Coordinates of C-alpha atoms in Angstrom, one line a residue:
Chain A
X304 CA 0.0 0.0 0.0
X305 CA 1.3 3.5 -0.8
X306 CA -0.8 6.3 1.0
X307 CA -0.5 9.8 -0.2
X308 CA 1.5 12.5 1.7
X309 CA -1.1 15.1 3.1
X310 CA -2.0 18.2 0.7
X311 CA -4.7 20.6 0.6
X312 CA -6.5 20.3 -3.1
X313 CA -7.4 23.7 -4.8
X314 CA -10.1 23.8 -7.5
X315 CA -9.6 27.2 -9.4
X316 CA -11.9 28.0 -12.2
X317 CA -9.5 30.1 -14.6
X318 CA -5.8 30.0 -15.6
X319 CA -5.2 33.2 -14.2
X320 CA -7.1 31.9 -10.5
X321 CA -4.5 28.7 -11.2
X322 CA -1.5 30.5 -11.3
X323 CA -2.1 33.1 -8.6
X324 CA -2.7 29.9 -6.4
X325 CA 0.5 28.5 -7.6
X326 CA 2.1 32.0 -6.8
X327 CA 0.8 32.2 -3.1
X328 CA 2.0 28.7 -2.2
X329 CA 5.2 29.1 -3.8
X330 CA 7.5 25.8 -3.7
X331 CA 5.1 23.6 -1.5
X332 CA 2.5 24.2 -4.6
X333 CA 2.5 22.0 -7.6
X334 CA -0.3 22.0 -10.8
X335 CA -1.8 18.4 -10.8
X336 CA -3.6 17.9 -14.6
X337 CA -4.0 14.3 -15.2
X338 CA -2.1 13.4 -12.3
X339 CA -0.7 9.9 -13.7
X340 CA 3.3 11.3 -13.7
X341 CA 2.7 13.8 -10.2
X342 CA 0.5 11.0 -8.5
X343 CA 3.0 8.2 -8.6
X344 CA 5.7 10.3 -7.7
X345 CA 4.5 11.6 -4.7
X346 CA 3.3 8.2 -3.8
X347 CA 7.2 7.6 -3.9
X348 CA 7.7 10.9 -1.9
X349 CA 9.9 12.2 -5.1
X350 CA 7.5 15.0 -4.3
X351 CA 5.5 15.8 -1.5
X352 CA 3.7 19.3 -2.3
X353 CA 1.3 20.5 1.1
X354 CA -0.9 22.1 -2.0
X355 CA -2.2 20.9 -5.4
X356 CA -3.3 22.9 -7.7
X357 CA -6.2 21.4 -10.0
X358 CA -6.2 22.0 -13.8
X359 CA -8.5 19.4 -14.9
X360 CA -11.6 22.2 -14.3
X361 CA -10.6 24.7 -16.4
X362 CA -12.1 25.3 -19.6
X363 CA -9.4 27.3 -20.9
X364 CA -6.8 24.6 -21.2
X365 CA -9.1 22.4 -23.2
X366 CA -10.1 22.8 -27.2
X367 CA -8.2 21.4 -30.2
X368 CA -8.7 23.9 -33.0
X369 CA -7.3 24.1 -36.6
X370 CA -7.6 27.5 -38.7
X371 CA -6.0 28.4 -42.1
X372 CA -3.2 30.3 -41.7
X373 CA -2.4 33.8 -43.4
X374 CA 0.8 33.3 -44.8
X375 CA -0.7 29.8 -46.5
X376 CA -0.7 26.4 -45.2
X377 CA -2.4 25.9 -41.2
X378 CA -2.1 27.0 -37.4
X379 CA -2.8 23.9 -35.2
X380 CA -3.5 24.6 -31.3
X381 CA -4.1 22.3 -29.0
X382 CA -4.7 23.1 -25.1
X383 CA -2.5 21.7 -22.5
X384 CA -5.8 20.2 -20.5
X385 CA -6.2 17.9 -23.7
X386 CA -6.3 14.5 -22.9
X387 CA -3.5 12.1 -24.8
X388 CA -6.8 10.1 -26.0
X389 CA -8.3 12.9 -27.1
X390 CA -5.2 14.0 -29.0
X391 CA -4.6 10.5 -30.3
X392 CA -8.5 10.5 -31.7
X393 CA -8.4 13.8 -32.7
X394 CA -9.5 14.1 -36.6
X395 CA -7.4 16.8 -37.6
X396 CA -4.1 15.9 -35.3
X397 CA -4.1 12.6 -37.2
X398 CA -4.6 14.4 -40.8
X399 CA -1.9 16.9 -40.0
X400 CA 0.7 15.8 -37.8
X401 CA 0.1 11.7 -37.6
X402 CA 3.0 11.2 -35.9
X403 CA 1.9 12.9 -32.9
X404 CA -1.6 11.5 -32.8
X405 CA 0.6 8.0 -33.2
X406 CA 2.8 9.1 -30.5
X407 CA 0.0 10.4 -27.8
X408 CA -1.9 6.5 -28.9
X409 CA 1.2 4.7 -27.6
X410 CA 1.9 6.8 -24.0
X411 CA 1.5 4.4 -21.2
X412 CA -1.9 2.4 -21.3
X413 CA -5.8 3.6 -22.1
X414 CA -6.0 4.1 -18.6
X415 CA -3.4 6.9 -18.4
X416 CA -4.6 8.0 -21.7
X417 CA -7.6 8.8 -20.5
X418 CA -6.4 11.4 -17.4
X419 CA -3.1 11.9 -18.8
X420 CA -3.1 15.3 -20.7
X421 CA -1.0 16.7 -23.4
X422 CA 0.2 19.2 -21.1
X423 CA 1.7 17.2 -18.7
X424 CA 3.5 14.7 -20.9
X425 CA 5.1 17.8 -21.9
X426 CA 6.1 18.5 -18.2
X427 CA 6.9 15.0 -17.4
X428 CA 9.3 14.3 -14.5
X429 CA 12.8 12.9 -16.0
X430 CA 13.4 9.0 -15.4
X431 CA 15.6 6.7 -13.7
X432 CA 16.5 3.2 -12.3
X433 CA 17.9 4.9 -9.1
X434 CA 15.3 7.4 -8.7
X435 CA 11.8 6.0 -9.9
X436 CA 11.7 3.8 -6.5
X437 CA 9.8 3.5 -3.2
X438 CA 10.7 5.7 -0.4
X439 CA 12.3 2.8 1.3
X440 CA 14.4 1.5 -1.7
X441 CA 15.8 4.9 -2.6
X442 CA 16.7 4.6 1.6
X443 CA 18.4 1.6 1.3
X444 CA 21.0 3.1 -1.2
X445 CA 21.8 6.3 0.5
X446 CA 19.0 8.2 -2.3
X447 CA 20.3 9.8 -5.5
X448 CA 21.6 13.2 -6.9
X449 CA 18.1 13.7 -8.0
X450 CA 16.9 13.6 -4.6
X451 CA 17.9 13.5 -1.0
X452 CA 21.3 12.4 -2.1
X453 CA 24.9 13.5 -3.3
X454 CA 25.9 10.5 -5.7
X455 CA 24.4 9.8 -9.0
X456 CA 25.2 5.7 -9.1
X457 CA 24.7 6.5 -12.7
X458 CA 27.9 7.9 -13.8
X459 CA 29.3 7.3 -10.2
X460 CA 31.3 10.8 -10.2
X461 CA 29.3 13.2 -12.2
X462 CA 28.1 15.8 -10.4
X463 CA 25.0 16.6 -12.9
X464 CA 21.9 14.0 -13.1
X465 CA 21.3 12.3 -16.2
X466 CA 17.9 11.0 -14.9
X467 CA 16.3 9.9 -18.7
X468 CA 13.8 12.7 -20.4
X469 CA 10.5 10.2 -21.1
X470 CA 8.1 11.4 -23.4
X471 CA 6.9 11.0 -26.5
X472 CA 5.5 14.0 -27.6
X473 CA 7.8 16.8 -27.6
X474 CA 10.4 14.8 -29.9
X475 CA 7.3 15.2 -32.5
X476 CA 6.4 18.8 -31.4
X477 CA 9.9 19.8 -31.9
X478 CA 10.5 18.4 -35.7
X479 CA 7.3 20.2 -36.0
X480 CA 8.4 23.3 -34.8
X481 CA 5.8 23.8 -31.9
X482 CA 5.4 26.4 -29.9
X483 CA 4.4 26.3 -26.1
X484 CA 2.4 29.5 -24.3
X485 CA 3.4 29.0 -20.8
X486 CA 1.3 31.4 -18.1
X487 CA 2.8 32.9 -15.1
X488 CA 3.1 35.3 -12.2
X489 CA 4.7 38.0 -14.7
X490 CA 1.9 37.0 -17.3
X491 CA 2.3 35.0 -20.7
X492 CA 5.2 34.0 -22.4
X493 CA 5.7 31.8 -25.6
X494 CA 8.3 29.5 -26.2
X495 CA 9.6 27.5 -29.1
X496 CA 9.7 24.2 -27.8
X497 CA 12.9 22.9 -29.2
X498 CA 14.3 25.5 -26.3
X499 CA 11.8 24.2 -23.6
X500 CA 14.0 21.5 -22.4
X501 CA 17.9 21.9 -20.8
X502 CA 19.9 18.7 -19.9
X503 CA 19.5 19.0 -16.0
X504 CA 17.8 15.5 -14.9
X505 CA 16.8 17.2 -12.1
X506 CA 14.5 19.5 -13.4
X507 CA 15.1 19.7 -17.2
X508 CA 12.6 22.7 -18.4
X509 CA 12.7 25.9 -19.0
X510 CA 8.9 26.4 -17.6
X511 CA 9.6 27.7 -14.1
X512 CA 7.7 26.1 -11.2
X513 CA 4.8 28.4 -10.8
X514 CA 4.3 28.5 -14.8
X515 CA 1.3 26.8 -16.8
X516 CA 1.9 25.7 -19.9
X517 CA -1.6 26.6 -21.5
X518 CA -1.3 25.2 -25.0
X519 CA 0.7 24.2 -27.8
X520 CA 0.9 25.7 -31.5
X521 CA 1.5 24.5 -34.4
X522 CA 2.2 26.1 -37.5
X523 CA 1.6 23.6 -40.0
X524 CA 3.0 24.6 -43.8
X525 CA 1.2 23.6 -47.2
X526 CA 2.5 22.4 -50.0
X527 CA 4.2 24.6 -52.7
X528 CA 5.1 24.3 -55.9
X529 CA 8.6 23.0 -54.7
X530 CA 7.6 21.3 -51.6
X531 CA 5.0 18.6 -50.8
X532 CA 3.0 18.6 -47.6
X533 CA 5.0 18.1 -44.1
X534 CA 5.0 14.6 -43.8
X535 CA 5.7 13.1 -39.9
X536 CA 6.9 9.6 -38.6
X537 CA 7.3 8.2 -35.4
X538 CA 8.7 5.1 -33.6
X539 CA 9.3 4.0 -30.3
X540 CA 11.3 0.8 -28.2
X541 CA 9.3 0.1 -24.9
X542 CA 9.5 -3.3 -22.8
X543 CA 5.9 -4.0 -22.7
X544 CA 4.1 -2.0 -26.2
X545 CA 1.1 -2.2 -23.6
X546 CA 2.1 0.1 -21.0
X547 CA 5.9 1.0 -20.4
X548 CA 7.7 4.5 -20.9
X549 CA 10.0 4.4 -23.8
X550 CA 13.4 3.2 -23.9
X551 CA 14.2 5.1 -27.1
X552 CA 11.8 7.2 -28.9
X553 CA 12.2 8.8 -32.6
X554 CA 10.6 11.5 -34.3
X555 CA 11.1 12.5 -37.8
X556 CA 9.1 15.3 -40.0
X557 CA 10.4 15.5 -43.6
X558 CA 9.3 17.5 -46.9
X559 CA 9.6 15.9 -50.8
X560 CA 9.6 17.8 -53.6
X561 CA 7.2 16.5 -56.0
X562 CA 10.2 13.9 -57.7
X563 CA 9.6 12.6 -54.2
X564 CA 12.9 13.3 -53.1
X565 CA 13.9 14.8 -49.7
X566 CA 14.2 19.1 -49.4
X567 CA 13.6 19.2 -45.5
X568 CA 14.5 16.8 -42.7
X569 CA 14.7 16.7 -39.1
X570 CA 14.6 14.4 -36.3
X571 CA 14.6 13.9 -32.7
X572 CA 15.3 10.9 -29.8
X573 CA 14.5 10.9 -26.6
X574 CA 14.7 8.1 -23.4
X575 CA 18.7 8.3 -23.2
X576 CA 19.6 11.4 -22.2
X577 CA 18.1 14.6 -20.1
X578 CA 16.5 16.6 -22.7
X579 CA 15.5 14.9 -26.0
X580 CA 18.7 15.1 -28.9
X581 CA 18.1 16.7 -32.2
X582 CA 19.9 14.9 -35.0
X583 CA 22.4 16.9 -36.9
X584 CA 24.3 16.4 -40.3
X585 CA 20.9 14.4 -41.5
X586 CA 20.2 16.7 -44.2
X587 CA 23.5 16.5 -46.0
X588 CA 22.7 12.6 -46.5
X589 CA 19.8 12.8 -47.6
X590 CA 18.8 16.3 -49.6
X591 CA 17.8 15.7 -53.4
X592 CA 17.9 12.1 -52.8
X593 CA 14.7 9.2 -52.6
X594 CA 14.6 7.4 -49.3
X595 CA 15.7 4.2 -50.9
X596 CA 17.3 1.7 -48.3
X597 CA 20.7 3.2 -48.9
X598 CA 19.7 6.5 -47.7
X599 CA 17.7 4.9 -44.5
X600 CA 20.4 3.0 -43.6
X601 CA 23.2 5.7 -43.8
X602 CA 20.4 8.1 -41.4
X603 CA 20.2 5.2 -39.4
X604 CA 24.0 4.8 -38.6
X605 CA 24.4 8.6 -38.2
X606 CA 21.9 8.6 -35.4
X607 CA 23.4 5.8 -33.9
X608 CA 26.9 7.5 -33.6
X609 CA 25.0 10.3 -31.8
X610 CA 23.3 8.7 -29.4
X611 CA 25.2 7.0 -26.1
X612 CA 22.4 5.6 -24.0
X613 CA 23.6 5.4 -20.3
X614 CA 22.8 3.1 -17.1
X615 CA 19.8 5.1 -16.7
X616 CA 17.3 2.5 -17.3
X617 CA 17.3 -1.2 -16.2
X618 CA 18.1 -2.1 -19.8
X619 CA 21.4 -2.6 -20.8
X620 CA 22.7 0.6 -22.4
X621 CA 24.5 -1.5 -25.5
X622 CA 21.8 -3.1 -26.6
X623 CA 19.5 0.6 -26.7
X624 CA 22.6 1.9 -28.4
X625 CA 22.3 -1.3 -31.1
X626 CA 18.5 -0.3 -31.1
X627 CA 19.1 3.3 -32.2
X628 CA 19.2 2.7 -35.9
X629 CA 16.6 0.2 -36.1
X630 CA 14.0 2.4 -34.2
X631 CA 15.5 5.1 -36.5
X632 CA 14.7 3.6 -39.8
X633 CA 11.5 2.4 -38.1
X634 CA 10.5 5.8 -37.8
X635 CA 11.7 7.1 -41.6
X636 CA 9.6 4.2 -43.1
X637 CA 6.5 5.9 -40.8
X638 CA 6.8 8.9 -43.6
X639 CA 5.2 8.1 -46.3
X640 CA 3.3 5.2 -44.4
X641 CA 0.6 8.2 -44.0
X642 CA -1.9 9.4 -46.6
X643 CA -1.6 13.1 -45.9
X644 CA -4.2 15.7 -46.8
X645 CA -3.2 18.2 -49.7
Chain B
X1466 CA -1.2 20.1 8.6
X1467 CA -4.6 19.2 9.5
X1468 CA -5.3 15.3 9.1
X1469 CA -9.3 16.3 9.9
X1470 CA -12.2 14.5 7.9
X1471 CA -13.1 16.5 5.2
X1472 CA -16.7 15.8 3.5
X1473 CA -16.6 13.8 -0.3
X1474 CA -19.8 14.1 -2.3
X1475 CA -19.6 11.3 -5.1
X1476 CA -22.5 9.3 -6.9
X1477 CA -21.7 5.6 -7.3
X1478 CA -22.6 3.0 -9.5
X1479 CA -26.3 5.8 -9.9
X1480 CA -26.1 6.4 -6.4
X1481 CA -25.3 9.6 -4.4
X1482 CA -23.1 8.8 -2.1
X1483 CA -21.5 11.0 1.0
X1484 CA -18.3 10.2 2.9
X1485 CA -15.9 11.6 5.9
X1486 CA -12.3 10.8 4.2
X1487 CA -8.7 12.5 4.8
X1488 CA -8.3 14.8 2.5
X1489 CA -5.4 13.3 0.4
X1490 CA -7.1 10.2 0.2
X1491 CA -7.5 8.2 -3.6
X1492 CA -10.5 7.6 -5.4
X1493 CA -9.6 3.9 -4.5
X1494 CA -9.1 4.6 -0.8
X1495 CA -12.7 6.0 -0.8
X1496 CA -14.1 3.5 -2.2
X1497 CA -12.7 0.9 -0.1
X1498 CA -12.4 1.9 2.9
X1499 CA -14.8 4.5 3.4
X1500 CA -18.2 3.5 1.2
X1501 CA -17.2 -0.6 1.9
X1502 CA -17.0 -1.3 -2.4
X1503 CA -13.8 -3.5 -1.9
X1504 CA -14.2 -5.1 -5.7
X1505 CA -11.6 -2.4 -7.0
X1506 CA -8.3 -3.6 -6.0
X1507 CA -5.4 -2.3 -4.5
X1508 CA -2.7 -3.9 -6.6
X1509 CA 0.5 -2.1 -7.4
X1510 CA -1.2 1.4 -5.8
X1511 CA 0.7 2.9 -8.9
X1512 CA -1.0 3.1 -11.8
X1513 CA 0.8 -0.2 -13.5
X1514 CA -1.3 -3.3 -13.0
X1515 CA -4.9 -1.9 -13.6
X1516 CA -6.4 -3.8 -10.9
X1517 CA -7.9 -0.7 -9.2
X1518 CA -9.9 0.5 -12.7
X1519 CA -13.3 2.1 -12.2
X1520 CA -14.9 4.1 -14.6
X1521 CA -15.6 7.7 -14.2
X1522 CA -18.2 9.0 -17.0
X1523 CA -17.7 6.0 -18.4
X1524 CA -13.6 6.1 -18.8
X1525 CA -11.6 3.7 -17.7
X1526 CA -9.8 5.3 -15.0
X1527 CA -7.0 4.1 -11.9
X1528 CA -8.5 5.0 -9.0
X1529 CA -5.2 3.9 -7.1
X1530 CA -4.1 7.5 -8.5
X1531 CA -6.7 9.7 -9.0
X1532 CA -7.7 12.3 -5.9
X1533 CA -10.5 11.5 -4.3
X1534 CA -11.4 15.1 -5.7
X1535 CA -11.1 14.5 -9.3
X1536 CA -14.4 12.3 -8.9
X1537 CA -16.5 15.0 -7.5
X1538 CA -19.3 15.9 -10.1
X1539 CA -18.5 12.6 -12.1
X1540 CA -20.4 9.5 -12.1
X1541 CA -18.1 6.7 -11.1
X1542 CA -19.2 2.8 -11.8
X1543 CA -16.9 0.0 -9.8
X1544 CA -17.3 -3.5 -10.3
X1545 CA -20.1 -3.6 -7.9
X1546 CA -22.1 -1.4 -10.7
X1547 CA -22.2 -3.3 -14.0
X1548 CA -24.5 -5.9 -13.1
X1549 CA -28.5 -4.6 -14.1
X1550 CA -31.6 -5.7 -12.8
X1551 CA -31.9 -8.0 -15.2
X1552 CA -28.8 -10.2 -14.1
X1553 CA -24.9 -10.3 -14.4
X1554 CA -23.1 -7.5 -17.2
X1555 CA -23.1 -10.0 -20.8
X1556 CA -18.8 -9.9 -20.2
X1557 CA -19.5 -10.9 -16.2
X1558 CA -21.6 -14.1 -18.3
X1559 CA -18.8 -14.6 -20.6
X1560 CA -16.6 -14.6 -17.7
X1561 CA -18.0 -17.4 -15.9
X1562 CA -18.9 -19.5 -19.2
X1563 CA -15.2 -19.2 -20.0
X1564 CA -13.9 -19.7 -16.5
X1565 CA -12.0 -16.7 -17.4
X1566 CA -11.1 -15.4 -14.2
X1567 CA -8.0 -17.0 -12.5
X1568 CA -7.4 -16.1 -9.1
X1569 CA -9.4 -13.1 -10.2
X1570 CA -7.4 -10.1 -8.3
X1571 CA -7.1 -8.6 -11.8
X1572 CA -10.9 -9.2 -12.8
X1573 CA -12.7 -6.4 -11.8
X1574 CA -10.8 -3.8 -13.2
X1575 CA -10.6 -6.1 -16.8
X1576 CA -14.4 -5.9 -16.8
X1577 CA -15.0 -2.5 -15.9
X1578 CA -12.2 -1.7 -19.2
X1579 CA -14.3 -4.1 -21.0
X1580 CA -17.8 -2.9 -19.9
X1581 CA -16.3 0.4 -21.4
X1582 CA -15.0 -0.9 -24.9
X1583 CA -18.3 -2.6 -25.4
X1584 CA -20.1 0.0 -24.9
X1585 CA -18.6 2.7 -27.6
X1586 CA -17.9 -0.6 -29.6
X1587 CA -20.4 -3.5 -29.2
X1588 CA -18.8 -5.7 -31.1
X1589 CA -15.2 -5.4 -30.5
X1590 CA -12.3 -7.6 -32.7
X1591 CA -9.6 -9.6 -30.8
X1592 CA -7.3 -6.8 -31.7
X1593 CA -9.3 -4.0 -30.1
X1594 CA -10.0 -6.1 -27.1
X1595 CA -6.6 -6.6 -26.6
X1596 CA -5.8 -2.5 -26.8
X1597 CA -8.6 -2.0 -24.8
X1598 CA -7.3 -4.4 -22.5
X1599 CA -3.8 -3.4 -23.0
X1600 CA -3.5 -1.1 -19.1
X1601 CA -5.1 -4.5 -17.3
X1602 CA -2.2 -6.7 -16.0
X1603 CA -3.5 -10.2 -15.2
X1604 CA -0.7 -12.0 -13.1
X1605 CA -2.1 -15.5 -13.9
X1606 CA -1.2 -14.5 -17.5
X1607 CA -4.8 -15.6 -18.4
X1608 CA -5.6 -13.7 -21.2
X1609 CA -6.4 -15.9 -24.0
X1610 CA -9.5 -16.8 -21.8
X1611 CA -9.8 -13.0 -21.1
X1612 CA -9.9 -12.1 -24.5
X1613 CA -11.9 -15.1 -25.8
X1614 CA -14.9 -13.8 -23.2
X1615 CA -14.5 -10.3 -24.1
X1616 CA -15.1 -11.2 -27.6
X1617 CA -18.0 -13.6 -27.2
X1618 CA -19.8 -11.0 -24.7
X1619 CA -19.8 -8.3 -28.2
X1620 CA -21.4 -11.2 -29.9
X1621 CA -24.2 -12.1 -27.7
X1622 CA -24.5 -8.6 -27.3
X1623 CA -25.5 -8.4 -30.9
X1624 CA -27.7 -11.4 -31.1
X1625 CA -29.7 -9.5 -28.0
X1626 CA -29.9 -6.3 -30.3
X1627 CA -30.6 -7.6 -33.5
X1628 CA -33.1 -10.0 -31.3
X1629 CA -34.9 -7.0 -29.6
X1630 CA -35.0 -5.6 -33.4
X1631 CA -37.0 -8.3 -34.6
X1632 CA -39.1 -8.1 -31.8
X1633 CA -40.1 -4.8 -32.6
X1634 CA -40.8 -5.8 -35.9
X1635 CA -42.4 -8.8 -35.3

C-alpha cells in the first residue's frame, strides 16, 4: 500500500485563478492535470507538495482547434488540459501531424490516456533506475543526486543528473516546430519548444515552477510548388508495447519535392539522455535524394553514432545503443506510411 | 497540517453517495475503505497493473491515483455497478462460461475496461480487445480466456440487439 503525503486540493476555475494559487503557495504548490506522472511520484515521496493545484476544471486549457493560416498552409492549437486520447483520436491531429496523434496512442496504457493530458506529458518528471523507486528503496541506497542524495550511481562521479527525459510528444512537437504558451506570475510567455527542455535531470525545463503551460501551436505549412505537404513519422522501443515509458523514442518530420525526393528533414530521440537530442548532419545525407534503403540505412548509422544511452534505465545501455538505428529507420519508413491531406 | 475529515460528495454506481475521508485520500481509498466497495483492488497502488480500474463517466480510469477530488461531479461505476436488474453485465456471463477469471485479483478492473470498450464498440475484434485491455495486468497470464470472453460477450450482445430488433418488428 502506498498512501499519499497530506496536501490541501485547490479547484480554481480560470488560468489566471490557477496561477495566482501557484504563486501564493510558492515551492510547496504543484499543478496536478491528469495526475498519472505527479501521482505516482508523490506516492514515492519524489514530491510531496502541502498544495495541489487542479487544472482538470478549467475550460481554458481544453479545445483542439485548426484555422488556415495567413501566410498559407495551417495553425494547429491544441490546449494543454487535452487529454493524450483525445489528441490520439483527434481528426485533424491525425490528418496533420500523424505522428503525434501515433505518439499520444502509444503513452502508457488507455488508462493513463484517458487522465493523462497533453500538457503534462510535456512536463513530465525525467526517469531513472535509481530514482523511480519507493521511499524505502531509494533509503536503502543512500537516495540519489536527483533527490535527498549527493551520488548519481549512474555515472558514479558526475556531479550533474542524467535521470532519462521520457516522453513522446515533444520529440514530435519539436520536428514540428511547436510552440508552447506558458502562463505565469509575470503574465504570458511563448516558447519554441525545441528551447523548452535543458539537460538537467533534475529538473530539465525551462517552464519555471509556478508556470502553466496553457497550450501548444502549431504552425503547419502547405504544400508549394517546390515542396509537398510536411509529412511526420514516429517510432518507439518500450519493454511491454502495452504500458511501459519508452526506452528510445524517434521522431522525424520531412518535406519531398514533388520527384519525391527529400528538401527538408529533421529528427529527434528521446529516453537516453536529459532533454531529447536533435539529429544533426541528417540533411546532408539525404537532400535531393529518394529514401531508398541506402539512404535509410546511412540516417540510421548517423543517429546511432549520436546517441550513447547510459545506465539510466534497467536495460542494458549497449543493446539501446544497437536499437538506435533500427528504431530510426523504423520511424523514416513511418513517412510516407501516411496518406496526408493536400 | 490538518489530518481532519473532510466531507466527499460522489455518486456511485447511480447512487449519491456521502463520505468523511482525509483529504489526500484516492478515489480507491474511498471506495474501499470508506463506502465498503472493496471489488476495485489495491494492486501495485501505482498506476501499473490496472487492478484498481473504475470508470468515471464511463472512462476507464485508476483510481489507485486519482484524488478522491477528481471524482466529485463525475459519475463513477466499480465493479459492484455493471451488473442490471436484469442479471450479471453479458462480459461478467462470458466470464464465468469461459472460466476466465483465474485467481481473479485482476478481474474487476478487466471488466470495468471491457464494460467500457463494449459500450462505444459492441462488437469489438480480438485486436481492439486486446488494446482496450492493454493497461489490465493479469498476473495468472490468463488472457487468452480473457480475451476469448470479451469477444463472445460483443457477440451475444449483438444477437440481444438484433433479437430485440426483430421483436419490434415482429
Amino acid at each position: 500500500m502506498l498512501r499519499l503525503p497530506p496536501y490541501t486540493y485547490h479547484r480554481p476555475r480560470t488560468l489566471r485563478e490557477a496561477v495566482e494559487l501557484l504563486a501564493e503557495h510558492g515551492r510547496e504548490a504543484m499543478p496536478i492535470a491528469g495526475g498519472t506522472d505527479l501521482v505516482p511520484n508523490m506516492k514515492h515521496r519524489l514530491f510531496t507538495p502541502t498544495h495541489l493545484v487542479a487544472l482538470k476544471g478549467i475550460p481554458e486549457l481544453g479545445g483542439i482547434d485548426l484555422r488556415a493560416h495567413d501566410e498559407g498552409g495551417w495553425e494547429l492549437t491544441i490546449g494543454a488540459g487535452e487529454s493524450l486520447a483525445s489528441v490520439a483520436g483527434n481528426v485533424e491531429v491525425r490528418r496533420h501531424l500523424p505522428a503525434l496523434a501515433k505518439a499520444a496512442a502509444h503513452i502508457a496504457g488507455p488508462q493513463h490516456r484517458n487522465r493523462g493530458t497533453i500538457g503534462g506529458n510535456l512536463c513530465l518528471d525525467t526517469r531513472c533506475t535509481y530514482y523511480n523507486q519507493s521511499e524505502f528503496w531509494r533509503e536503502a541506497l543512500g537516495y540519489c543526486l536527483k533527490k535527498d542524495g549527493s551520488v548519481c550511481h549512474v555515472t558514479r562521479v558526475g556531479a550533474k543528473c542524467v535521470a532519462a527525459h521520457s516522453a513522446d510528444t515533444p520529440p514530435v512537437l519539436m520536428t514540428a516546430d511547436a510552440r508552447v504558451e506558458l502562463e505565469g506570475p509575470e503574465g504570458r510567455r511563448t516558447l519554441p519548444i525545441r528551447e523548452l527542455f535543458v539537460a538537467d535531470g533534475i529538473w530539465n525545463s525551462q517552464r519555471a515552477h509556478n508556470e502553466i503551460i496553457n497550450r501548444i501551436i502549431v504552425r503547419i505549412p502547405g504544400p508549394d510548388e517546390d515542396l509537398g505537404p510536411v509529412r511526420t513519422g514516429y517510432a518507439k522501443l518500450r519493454q511491454r508495447d502495452s504500458i511501459d515509458f519508452p526506452l528510445l523514442t524517434v521522431a522525424v518530420s520531412a518535406r519531398f519535392d514533388p520527384e519525391g525526393h527529400v528538401r527538408r528533414l529533421a529528427g529527434v530521440v528521446t529516453g537516453l539522455g536529459s532533454r531529447p537530442r536533435e539529429l544533426t548532419r541528417w540533411e546532408e545525407l539525404a537532400t535531393g535524394e529518394p529514401l531508398s534503403d541506402e539512404v535509410l540505412e546511412a540516417l540510421g548509422e548517423r543517429a546511432g553514432q549520436q546517441c550513447t544511452p547510459l545506465e539510466n534505465h534497467i536495460i542494458d545501455p549497449e543493446w539501446r545503443k544497437a536499437m538506435v538505428p533500427v528504431i530510426t529507420r523504423r520511424a523514416l519508413a513511418d513517412l510516407t506510411a501516411h496518406a496526408h491531406a493536400p | 497540517m490538518s489530518t481532519s475529515l473532510e466531507i466527499v460528495r460522489l455518486t456511485v454506481n447511480g447512487d449519491p453517495r456521502t463520505a468523511g475521508v482525509p483529504p489526500h485520500w484516492t478515489l480507491l481509498e474511498t471506495l474501499r475503505y470508506a463506502m465498503g466497495l472493496t471489488g476495485s483492488k489495491q494492486g501495485c497502488d501505482k498506476g501499473d497493473c490496472g487492478a484498481c480500474t473504475v470508470l468515471v463517466d464511463g472512462e476507464p480510469t485508476l483510481s489507485c491515483i486519482t484524488p478522491v477530488w477528481e471524482a466529485e461531479g463525475h459519475r463513477v461505476t466499480t465493479v459492484e455497478g455493471l451488473a442490471g436488474p436484469d442479471g450479471p453485465h453479458p462480459v461478467q456471463d462470458a466470464f464465468d462460461r469461459y472460466g476466465a477469471g483465474q485467481c481473479g485479483f485482476c478481474t474487476p478492473g478487466v471488466l470495468c475496461s471491457a464494460a467500457a470498450l463494449l459500450e462505444r464498440t459492441p462488437t469489438p475484434s480480438r485486436h481492439e480487445v486486446k488494446e482496450a485491455l492493454a493497461g489490465n495486468l493479469c498476473r495468472c497470464t490468463g488472457y487468452t480466456k480473457i480475451l476469448d470472453a470479451v469477444v463472445d460477450a460483443g457477440r451475444v450482445l449483438a444477437e440481444r440487439t438484433s433479437g430485440s430488433g426483430e421483436a419490434s418488428n415482429g
